[in-house]
Coordinates of C-alpha atoms in Angstrom, one line a residue:
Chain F
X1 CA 0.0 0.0 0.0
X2 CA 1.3 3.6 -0.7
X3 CA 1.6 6.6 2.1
X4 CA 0.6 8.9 -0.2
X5 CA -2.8 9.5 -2.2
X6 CA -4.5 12.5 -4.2
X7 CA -7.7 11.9 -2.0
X8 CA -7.9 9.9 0.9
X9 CA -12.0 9.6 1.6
X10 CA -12.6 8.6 5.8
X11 CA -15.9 6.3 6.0
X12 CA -17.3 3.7 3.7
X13 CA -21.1 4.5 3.6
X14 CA -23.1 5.6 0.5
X15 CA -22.1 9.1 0.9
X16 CA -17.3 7.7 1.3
X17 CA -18.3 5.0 -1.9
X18 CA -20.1 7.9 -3.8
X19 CA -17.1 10.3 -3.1
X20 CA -14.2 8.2 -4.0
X21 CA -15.9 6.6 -7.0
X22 CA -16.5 10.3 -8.5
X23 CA -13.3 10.8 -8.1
X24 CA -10.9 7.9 -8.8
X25 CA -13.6 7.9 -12.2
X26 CA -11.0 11.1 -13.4
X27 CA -7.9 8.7 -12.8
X28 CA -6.7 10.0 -9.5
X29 CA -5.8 8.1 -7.0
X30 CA -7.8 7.5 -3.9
X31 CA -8.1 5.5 -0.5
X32 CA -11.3 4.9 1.5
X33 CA -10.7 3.8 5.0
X34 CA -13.6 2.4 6.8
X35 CA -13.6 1.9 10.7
X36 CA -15.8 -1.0 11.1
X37 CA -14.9 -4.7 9.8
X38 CA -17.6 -4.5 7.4
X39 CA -18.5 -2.0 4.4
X40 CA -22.2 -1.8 5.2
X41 CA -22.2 -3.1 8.3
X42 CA -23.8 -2.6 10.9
X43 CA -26.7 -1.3 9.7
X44 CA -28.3 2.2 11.6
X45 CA -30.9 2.9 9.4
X46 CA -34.7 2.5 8.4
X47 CA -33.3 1.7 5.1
X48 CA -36.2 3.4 2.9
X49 CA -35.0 5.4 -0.5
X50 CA -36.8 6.4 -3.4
X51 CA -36.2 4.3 -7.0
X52 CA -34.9 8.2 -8.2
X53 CA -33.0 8.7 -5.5
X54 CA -31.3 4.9 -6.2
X55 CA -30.9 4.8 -9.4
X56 CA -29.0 8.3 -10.5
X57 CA -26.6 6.1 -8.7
X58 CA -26.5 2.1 -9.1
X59 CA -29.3 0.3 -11.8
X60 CA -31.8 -1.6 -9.2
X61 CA -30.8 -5.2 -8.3
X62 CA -33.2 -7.6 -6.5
X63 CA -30.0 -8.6 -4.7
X64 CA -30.1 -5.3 -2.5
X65 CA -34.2 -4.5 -2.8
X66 CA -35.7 -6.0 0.0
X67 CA -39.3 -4.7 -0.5
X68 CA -41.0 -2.8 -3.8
X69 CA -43.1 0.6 -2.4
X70 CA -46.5 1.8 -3.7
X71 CA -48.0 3.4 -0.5
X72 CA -47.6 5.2 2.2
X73 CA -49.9 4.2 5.7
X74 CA -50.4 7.3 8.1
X75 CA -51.4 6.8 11.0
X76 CA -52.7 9.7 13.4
X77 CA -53.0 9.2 17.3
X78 CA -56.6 8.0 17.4
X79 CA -55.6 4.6 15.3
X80 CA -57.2 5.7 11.9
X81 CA -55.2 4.9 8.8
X82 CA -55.2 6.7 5.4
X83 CA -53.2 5.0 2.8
X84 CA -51.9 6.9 0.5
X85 CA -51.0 4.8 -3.4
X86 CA -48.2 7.1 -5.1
X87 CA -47.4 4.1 -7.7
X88 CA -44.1 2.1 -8.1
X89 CA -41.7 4.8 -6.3
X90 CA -39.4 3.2 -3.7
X91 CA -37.2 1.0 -1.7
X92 CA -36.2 -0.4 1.4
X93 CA -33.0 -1.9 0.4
X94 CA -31.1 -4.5 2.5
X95 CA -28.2 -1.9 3.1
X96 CA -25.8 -4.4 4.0
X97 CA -25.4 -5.5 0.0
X98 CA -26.3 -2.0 -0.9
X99 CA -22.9 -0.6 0.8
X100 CA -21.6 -2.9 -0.7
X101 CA -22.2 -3.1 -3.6
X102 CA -21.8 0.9 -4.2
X103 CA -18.2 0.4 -2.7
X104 CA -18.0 -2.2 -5.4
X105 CA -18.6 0.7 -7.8
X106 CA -15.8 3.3 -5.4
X107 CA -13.2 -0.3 -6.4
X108 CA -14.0 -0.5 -10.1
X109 CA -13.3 3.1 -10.7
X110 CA -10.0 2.8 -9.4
X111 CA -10.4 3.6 -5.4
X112 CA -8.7 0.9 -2.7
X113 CA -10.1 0.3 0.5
X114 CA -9.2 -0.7 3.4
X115 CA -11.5 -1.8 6.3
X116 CA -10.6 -1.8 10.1
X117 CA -9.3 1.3 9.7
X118 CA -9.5 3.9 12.6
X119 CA -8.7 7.3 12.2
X120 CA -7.7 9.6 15.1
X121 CA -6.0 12.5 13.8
X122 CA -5.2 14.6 10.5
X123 CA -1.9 15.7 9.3
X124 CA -1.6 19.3 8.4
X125 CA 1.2 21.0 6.3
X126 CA 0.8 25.0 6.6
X127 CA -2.6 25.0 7.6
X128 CA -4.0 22.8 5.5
X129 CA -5.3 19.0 6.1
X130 CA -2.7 17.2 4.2
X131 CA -3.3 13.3 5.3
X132 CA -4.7 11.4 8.2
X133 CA -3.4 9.2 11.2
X134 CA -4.9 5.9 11.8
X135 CA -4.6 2.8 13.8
X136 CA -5.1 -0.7 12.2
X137 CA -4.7 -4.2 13.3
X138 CA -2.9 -2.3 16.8
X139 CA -0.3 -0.3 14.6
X140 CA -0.5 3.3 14.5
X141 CA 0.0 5.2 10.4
X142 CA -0.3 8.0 8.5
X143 CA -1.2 8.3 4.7
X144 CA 0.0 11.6 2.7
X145 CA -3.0 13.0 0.9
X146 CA -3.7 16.6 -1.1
X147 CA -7.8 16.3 -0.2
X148 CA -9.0 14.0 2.8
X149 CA -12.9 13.9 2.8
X150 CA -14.9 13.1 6.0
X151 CA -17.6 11.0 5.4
X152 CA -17.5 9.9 8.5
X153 CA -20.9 9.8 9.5
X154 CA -22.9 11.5 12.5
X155 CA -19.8 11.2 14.9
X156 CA -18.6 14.1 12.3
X157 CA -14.9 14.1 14.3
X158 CA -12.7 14.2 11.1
X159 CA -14.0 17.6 10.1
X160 CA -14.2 18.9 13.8
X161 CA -10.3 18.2 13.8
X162 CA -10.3 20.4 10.4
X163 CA -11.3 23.3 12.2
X164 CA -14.9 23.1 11.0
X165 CA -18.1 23.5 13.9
X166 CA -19.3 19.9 13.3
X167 CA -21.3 19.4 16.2
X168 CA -25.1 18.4 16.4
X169 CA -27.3 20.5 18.6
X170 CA -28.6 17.9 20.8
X171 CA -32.3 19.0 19.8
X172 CA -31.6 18.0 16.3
X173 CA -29.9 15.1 17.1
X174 CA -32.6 12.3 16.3
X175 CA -31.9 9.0 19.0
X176 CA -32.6 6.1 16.9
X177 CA -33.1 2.7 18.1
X178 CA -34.3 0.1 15.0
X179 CA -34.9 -3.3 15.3
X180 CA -35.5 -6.1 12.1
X181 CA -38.0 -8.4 13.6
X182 CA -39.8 -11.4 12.0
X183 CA -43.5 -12.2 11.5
X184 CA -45.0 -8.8 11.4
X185 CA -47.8 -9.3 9.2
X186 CA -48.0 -6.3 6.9
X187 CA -48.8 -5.5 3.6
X188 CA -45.3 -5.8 1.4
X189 CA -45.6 -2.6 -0.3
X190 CA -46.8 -0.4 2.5
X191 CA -44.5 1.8 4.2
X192 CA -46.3 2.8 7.7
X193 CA -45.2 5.3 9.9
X194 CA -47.5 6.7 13.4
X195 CA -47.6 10.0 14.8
X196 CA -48.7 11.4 17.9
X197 CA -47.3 12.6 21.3
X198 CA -47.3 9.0 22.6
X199 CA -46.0 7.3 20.2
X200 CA -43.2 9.3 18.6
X201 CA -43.1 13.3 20.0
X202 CA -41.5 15.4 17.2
X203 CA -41.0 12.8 15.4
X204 CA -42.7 9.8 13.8
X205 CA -42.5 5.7 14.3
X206 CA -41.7 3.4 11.6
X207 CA -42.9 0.6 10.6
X208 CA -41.0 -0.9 6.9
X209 CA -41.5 -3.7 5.2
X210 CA -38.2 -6.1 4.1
X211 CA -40.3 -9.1 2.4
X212 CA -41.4 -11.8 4.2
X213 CA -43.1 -10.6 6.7
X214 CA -40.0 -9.3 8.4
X215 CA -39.9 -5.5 8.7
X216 CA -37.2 -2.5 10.0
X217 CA -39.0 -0.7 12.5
X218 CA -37.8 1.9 14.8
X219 CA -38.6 5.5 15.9
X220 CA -35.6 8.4 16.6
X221 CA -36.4 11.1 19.2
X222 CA -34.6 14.7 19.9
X223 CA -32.4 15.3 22.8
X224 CA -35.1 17.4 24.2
X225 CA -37.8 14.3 24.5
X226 CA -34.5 12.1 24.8
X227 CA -34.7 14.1 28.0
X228 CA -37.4 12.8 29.9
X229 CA -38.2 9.4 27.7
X230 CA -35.3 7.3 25.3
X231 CA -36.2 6.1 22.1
X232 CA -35.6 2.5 23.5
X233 CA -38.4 3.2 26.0
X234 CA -40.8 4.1 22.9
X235 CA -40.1 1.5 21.0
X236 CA -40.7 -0.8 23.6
X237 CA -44.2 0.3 24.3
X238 CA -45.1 0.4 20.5
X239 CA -43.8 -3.4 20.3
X240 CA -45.4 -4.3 23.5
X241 CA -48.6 -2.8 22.1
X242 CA -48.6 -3.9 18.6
X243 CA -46.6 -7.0 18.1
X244 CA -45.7 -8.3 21.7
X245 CA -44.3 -11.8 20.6
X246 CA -42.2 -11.1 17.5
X247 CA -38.9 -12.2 17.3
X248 CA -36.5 -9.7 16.7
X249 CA -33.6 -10.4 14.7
X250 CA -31.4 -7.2 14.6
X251 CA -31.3 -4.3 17.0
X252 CA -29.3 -1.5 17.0
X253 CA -29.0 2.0 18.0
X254 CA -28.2 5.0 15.7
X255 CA -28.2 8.5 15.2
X256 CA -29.5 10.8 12.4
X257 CA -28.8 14.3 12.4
X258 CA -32.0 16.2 11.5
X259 CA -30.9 19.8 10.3
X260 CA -30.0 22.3 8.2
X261 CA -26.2 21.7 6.1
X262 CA -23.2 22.5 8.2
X263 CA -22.2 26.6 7.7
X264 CA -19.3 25.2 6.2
X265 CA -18.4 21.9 4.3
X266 CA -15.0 22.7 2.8
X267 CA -11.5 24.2 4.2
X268 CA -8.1 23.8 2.8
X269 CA -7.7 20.1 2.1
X270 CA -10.9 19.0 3.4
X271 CA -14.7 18.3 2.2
X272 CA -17.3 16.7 4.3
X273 CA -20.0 14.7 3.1
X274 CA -22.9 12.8 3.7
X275 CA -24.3 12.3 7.4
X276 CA -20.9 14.2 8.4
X277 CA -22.1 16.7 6.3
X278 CA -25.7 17.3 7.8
X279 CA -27.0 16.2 4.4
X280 CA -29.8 14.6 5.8
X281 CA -33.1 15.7 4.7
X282 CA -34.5 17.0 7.7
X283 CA -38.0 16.5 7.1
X284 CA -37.6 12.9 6.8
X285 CA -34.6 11.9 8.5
X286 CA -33.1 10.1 4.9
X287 CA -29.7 10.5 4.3
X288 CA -29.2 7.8 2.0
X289 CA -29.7 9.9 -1.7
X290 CA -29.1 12.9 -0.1
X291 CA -25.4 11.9 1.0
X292 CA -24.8 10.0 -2.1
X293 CA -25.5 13.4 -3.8
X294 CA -23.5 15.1 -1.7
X295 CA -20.7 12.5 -2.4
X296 CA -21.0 13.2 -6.3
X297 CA -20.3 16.5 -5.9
X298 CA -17.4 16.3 -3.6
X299 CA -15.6 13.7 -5.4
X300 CA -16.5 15.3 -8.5
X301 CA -14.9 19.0 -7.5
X302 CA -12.3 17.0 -5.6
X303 CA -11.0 15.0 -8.6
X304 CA -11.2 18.1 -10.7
X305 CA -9.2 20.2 -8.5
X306 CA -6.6 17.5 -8.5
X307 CA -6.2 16.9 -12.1
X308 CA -6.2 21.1 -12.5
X309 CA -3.9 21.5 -9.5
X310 CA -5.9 23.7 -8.2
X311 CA -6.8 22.9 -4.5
X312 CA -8.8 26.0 -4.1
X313 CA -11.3 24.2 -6.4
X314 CA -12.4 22.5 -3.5
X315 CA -13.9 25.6 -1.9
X316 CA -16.6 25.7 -4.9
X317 CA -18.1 22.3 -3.2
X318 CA -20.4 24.4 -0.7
X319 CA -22.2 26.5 -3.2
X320 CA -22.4 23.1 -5.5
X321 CA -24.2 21.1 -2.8
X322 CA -26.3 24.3 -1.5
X323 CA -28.0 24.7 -5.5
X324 CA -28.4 21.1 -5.8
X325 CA -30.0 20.1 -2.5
X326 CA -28.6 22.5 0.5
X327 CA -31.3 25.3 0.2
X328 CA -34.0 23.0 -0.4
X329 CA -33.6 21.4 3.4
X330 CA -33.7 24.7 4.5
X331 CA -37.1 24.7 3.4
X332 CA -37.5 20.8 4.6
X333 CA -36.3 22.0 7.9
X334 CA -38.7 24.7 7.9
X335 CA -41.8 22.5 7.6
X336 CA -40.3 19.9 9.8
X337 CA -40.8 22.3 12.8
X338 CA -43.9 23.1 11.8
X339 CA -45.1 19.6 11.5
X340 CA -43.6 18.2 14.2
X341 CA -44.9 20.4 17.1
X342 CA -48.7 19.5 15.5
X343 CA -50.7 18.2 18.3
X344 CA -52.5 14.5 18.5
X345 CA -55.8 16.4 17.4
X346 CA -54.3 18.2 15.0
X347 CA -53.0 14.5 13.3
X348 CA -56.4 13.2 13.9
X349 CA -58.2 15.8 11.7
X350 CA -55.8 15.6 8.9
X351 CA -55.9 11.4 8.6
X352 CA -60.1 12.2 8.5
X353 CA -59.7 14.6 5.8
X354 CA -57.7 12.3 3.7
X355 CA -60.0 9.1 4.4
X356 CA -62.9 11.2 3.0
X357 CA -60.8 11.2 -0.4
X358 CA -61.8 8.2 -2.6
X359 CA -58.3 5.9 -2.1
X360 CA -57.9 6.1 -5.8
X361 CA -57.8 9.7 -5.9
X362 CA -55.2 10.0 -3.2
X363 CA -52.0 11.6 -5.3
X364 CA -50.1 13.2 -2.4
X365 CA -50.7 16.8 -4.3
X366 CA -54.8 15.9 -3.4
X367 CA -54.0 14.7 -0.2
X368 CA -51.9 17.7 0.8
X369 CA -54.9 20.5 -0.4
X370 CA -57.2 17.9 1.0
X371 CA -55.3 18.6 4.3
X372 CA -55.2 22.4 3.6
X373 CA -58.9 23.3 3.3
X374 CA -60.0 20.7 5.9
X375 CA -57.8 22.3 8.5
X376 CA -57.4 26.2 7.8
X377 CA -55.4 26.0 10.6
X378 CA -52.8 23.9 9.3
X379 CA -52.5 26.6 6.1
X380 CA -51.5 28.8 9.0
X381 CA -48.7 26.6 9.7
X382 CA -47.6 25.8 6.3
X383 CA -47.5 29.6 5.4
X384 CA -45.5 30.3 8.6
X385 CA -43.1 27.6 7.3
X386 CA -42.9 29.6 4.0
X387 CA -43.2 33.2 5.0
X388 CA -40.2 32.9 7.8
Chain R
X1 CA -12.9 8.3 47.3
X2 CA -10.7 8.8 44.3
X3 CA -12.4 10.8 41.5
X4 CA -11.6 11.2 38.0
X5 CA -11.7 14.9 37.3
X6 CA -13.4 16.3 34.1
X7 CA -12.4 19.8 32.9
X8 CA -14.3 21.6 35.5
X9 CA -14.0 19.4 38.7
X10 CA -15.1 15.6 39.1
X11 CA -16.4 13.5 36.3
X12 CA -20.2 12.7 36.6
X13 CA -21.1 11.4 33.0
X14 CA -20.8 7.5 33.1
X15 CA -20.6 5.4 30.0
X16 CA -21.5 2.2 30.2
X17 CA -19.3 0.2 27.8
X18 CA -21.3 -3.3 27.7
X19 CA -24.7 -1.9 26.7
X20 CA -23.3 0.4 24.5
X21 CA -23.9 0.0 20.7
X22 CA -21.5 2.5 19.3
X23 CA -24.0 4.4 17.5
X24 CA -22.3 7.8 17.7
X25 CA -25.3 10.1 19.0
X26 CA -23.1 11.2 22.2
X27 CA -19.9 11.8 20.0
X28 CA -21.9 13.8 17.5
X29 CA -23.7 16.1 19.8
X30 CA -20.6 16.4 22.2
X31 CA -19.6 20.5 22.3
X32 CA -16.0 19.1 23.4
X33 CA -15.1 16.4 21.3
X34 CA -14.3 14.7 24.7
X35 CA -16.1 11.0 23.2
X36 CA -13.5 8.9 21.7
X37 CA -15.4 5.7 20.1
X38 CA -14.1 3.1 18.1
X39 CA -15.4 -0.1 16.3
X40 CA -16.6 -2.0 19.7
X41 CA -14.7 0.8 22.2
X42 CA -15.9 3.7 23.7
X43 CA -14.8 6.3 26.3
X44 CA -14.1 9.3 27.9
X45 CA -12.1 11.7 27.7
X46 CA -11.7 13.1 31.7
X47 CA -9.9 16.4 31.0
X48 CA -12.3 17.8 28.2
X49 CA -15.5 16.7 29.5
X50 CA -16.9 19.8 30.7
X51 CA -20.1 17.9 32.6
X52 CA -23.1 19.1 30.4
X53 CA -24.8 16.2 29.8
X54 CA -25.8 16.6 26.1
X55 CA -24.6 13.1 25.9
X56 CA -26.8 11.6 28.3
X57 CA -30.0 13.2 26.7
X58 CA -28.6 12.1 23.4
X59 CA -28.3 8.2 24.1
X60 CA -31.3 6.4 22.4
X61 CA -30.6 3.2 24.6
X62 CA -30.0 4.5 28.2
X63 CA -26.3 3.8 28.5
X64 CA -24.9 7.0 29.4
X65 CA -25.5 8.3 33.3
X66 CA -25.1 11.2 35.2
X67 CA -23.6 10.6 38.2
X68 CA -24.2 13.3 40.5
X69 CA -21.9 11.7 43.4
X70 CA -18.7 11.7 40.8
X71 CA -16.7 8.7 38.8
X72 CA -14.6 7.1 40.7
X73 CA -11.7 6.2 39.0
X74 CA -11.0 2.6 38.8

């Protein structure tokens, strides 16, 4: 292995894999370094995705697609369901293929990888981030590199050792706990999620099909309900309620940083991206497109500034990633506060309004006016979201 | 008693290691960068910690304590 790289990318998830692939695509080199054993593994993550949002990226596989989506199940407070059918329009993937089969696609353009890889420091030449130190099989290294990206997920350390103010608010910091249990007995192309003050306060609980009959279901709460109640806590009522003998097969904790993009996602020889990033959408809590977009467009500029020699290149990645996606979560995030402080009445009225829509009228743009005139209230709310 | 000191007198925020699923909440919401996690390792670190807590809201899973009497050191 070589000590010295044009891009070494910290992290192996969608939003690494995207990054290094984008680059090593323009022939420079690059090395991905991933913490865990396993590309892809463990899984913290409800593990939905639109088809769109998949394939700008890979062509769909069965090998990664655990269940096919058609419709969305809301369920207010008060237990009444409106199903909403928005055709053939998503995923929940099996994310421990999909990671790795996208670092597949970081290997094939040219990037190496190597897993079990901890990094706990950057080198800096003049100011500016010029490689990383990390520990592997008990042995402490360094690798040279002219651009490190972070893509280190919601620990976010990497870019915190940059210089740059990583850190989550603790009120945006959604707790996560998801299990995968077996023989919940919903419909296969249904993804269900519950609101309501008991059930998942700012927030919502989700309930994902993965094909027979097993399903990821978890709920994340903010630090501020975190507070009084853990997201373990809920889920274990919901279960208890719902599905008290099913077996669980996976269960793991995780953290999703619901906010607005980081101030700043570039410096002198660094980018961040992905969860790192605060690429999430805020509004729902996905990261997987969004990071992969915001992996493109790092190891896009980062490759380009190489093969220019032009490291100042990198700087343009901020402004990239805000007209792509960056000021539209601004907006997300805007609606997410509104929606999320709604009460359990407020829930009730809206799932009402949309079960008095014939089901095979229910386009989300119906259900959404639907919502609108049936509760001038919550027009109130959506124009504060906009007006602000 | 022998206490471990964080940045501003004794340590009160407990991890507990065994529960602990190394999901990164705590580290990404610490103000300090005073978490120091690895694959299957996690701990803190005494002289940055400056006691706030953030951490302990933060934990989905309940393994992070405050400790009001103090760490003691081991």
């Amino acid at each position: 292995m070589k000590t010295n790289y044009d891009i070494v990318v910290v992290g192996a998830g969608p939003a690494g894999s995207m990054a290094a692939r984008f680059a090593a695509e323009q022939g420079v080199s690059v090395l991905m370094l991933e913490k865990d054993r396993d590309v892809g593994y463990p899984v913290r993550c409800g593990e939905a995705i639109s088809k769109a949002g998949v394939e700008e990226f890979i062509p769909s596989d069965d090998k990664w697609i655990a269940a096919k989506i058609s419709k969305f199940s809301f369920n207010a407070p008060d237990g009444s369901e409106a199903i909403i059918d928005f055709g053939d329009a998503g995923y929940v993937l099996e994310r421990r293929s999909f990671d790795y089969e996208l670092a597949r696609t970081a290997a094939e353009a040219g990037a190496e990888i190597l897993t079990r890889a901890y990094v706990n420091g950057l080198l800096f030449d003049d100011g500016k981030v010029s490689g990383v130190k990390y520990e592997i099989n008990g042995e402490q290294k360094e690798v040279k590199a002219k651009i490190v990206i972070a893509a280190d997920g919601v620990e976010s350390r990497v870019g915190r050792w940059a210089g740059l103010e990583t850190h989550v608010d603790f009120r945006d910091m959604e707790s996560a706990v998801q299990i995968t249990a077996a023989n919940i007995p919903v419909d296969q192309s249904t993804l269900y999620f519950y609101f309501g003050q008991d059930v998942a306060p700012n927030g919502y609980f989700w309930v994902f099909p993965k094909g027979h009959n097993k399903a990821n279901i978890g709920l994340g709460v903010s630090g501020l309900i975190g507070k009084k109640k853990s997201a373990q806590s809920y889920l274990d009522d919901f279960m208890n309620k719902h599905y008290p003998n099913a077996p669980v097969l996976t269960k793991i904790a995780g953290g999703v940083p619901c906010s607005i993009t980081l101030d700043k996602i570039s410096g002198p020889g660094i980018m961040l991206v992905g969860d790192a990033a605060r690429q999430v959408n805020p509004l729902s809590g996905g990261g997987i497109a969004s990071g992969m977009i915001g992996g493109k467009i790092a190891g896009t500029i980062a490759g380009e500034a190489i093969k220019q020699n032009k490291l100042d290149h990198i700087l343009t990645y901020d402004k990239a990633w805000n007209d792509r996606l960056g000021k539209r979560h601004e907006t997300f995030n805007r609606i997410k506060e509104g929606i999320y402080n709604f009460s359990d009445d407020k829930f009730n009225s809206i799932a009402h309004s949309i079960l008095k829509i014939p089901i095979e009228k229910r386009t989300l743009g119906k259900v959404f006016t639907t919502a609108l005139i049936n509760n001038p209230s919550l027009l109130v709310d959506i124009a504060k979201v906009f007006v602000v | 008693m022998n206490y471990r000191q964080a940045k501003n007198g004794k340590l009160m925020i407990e991890i507990l290691p065994d529960k602990c699923d190394f999901c990164g909440c705590c580290v990404g919401v610490c103000p300090e960068d005073a978490i120091e996690l690895k694959e299957a390792e996690i701990f803190i670190i005494d002289e940055r910690c400056t006691n706030c807590a953030k951490c302990v809201w933060s934990c989905p899973i309940e393994v992070i304590h405050f400790n009001k009497e103090g760490v003691l050191a081991k």
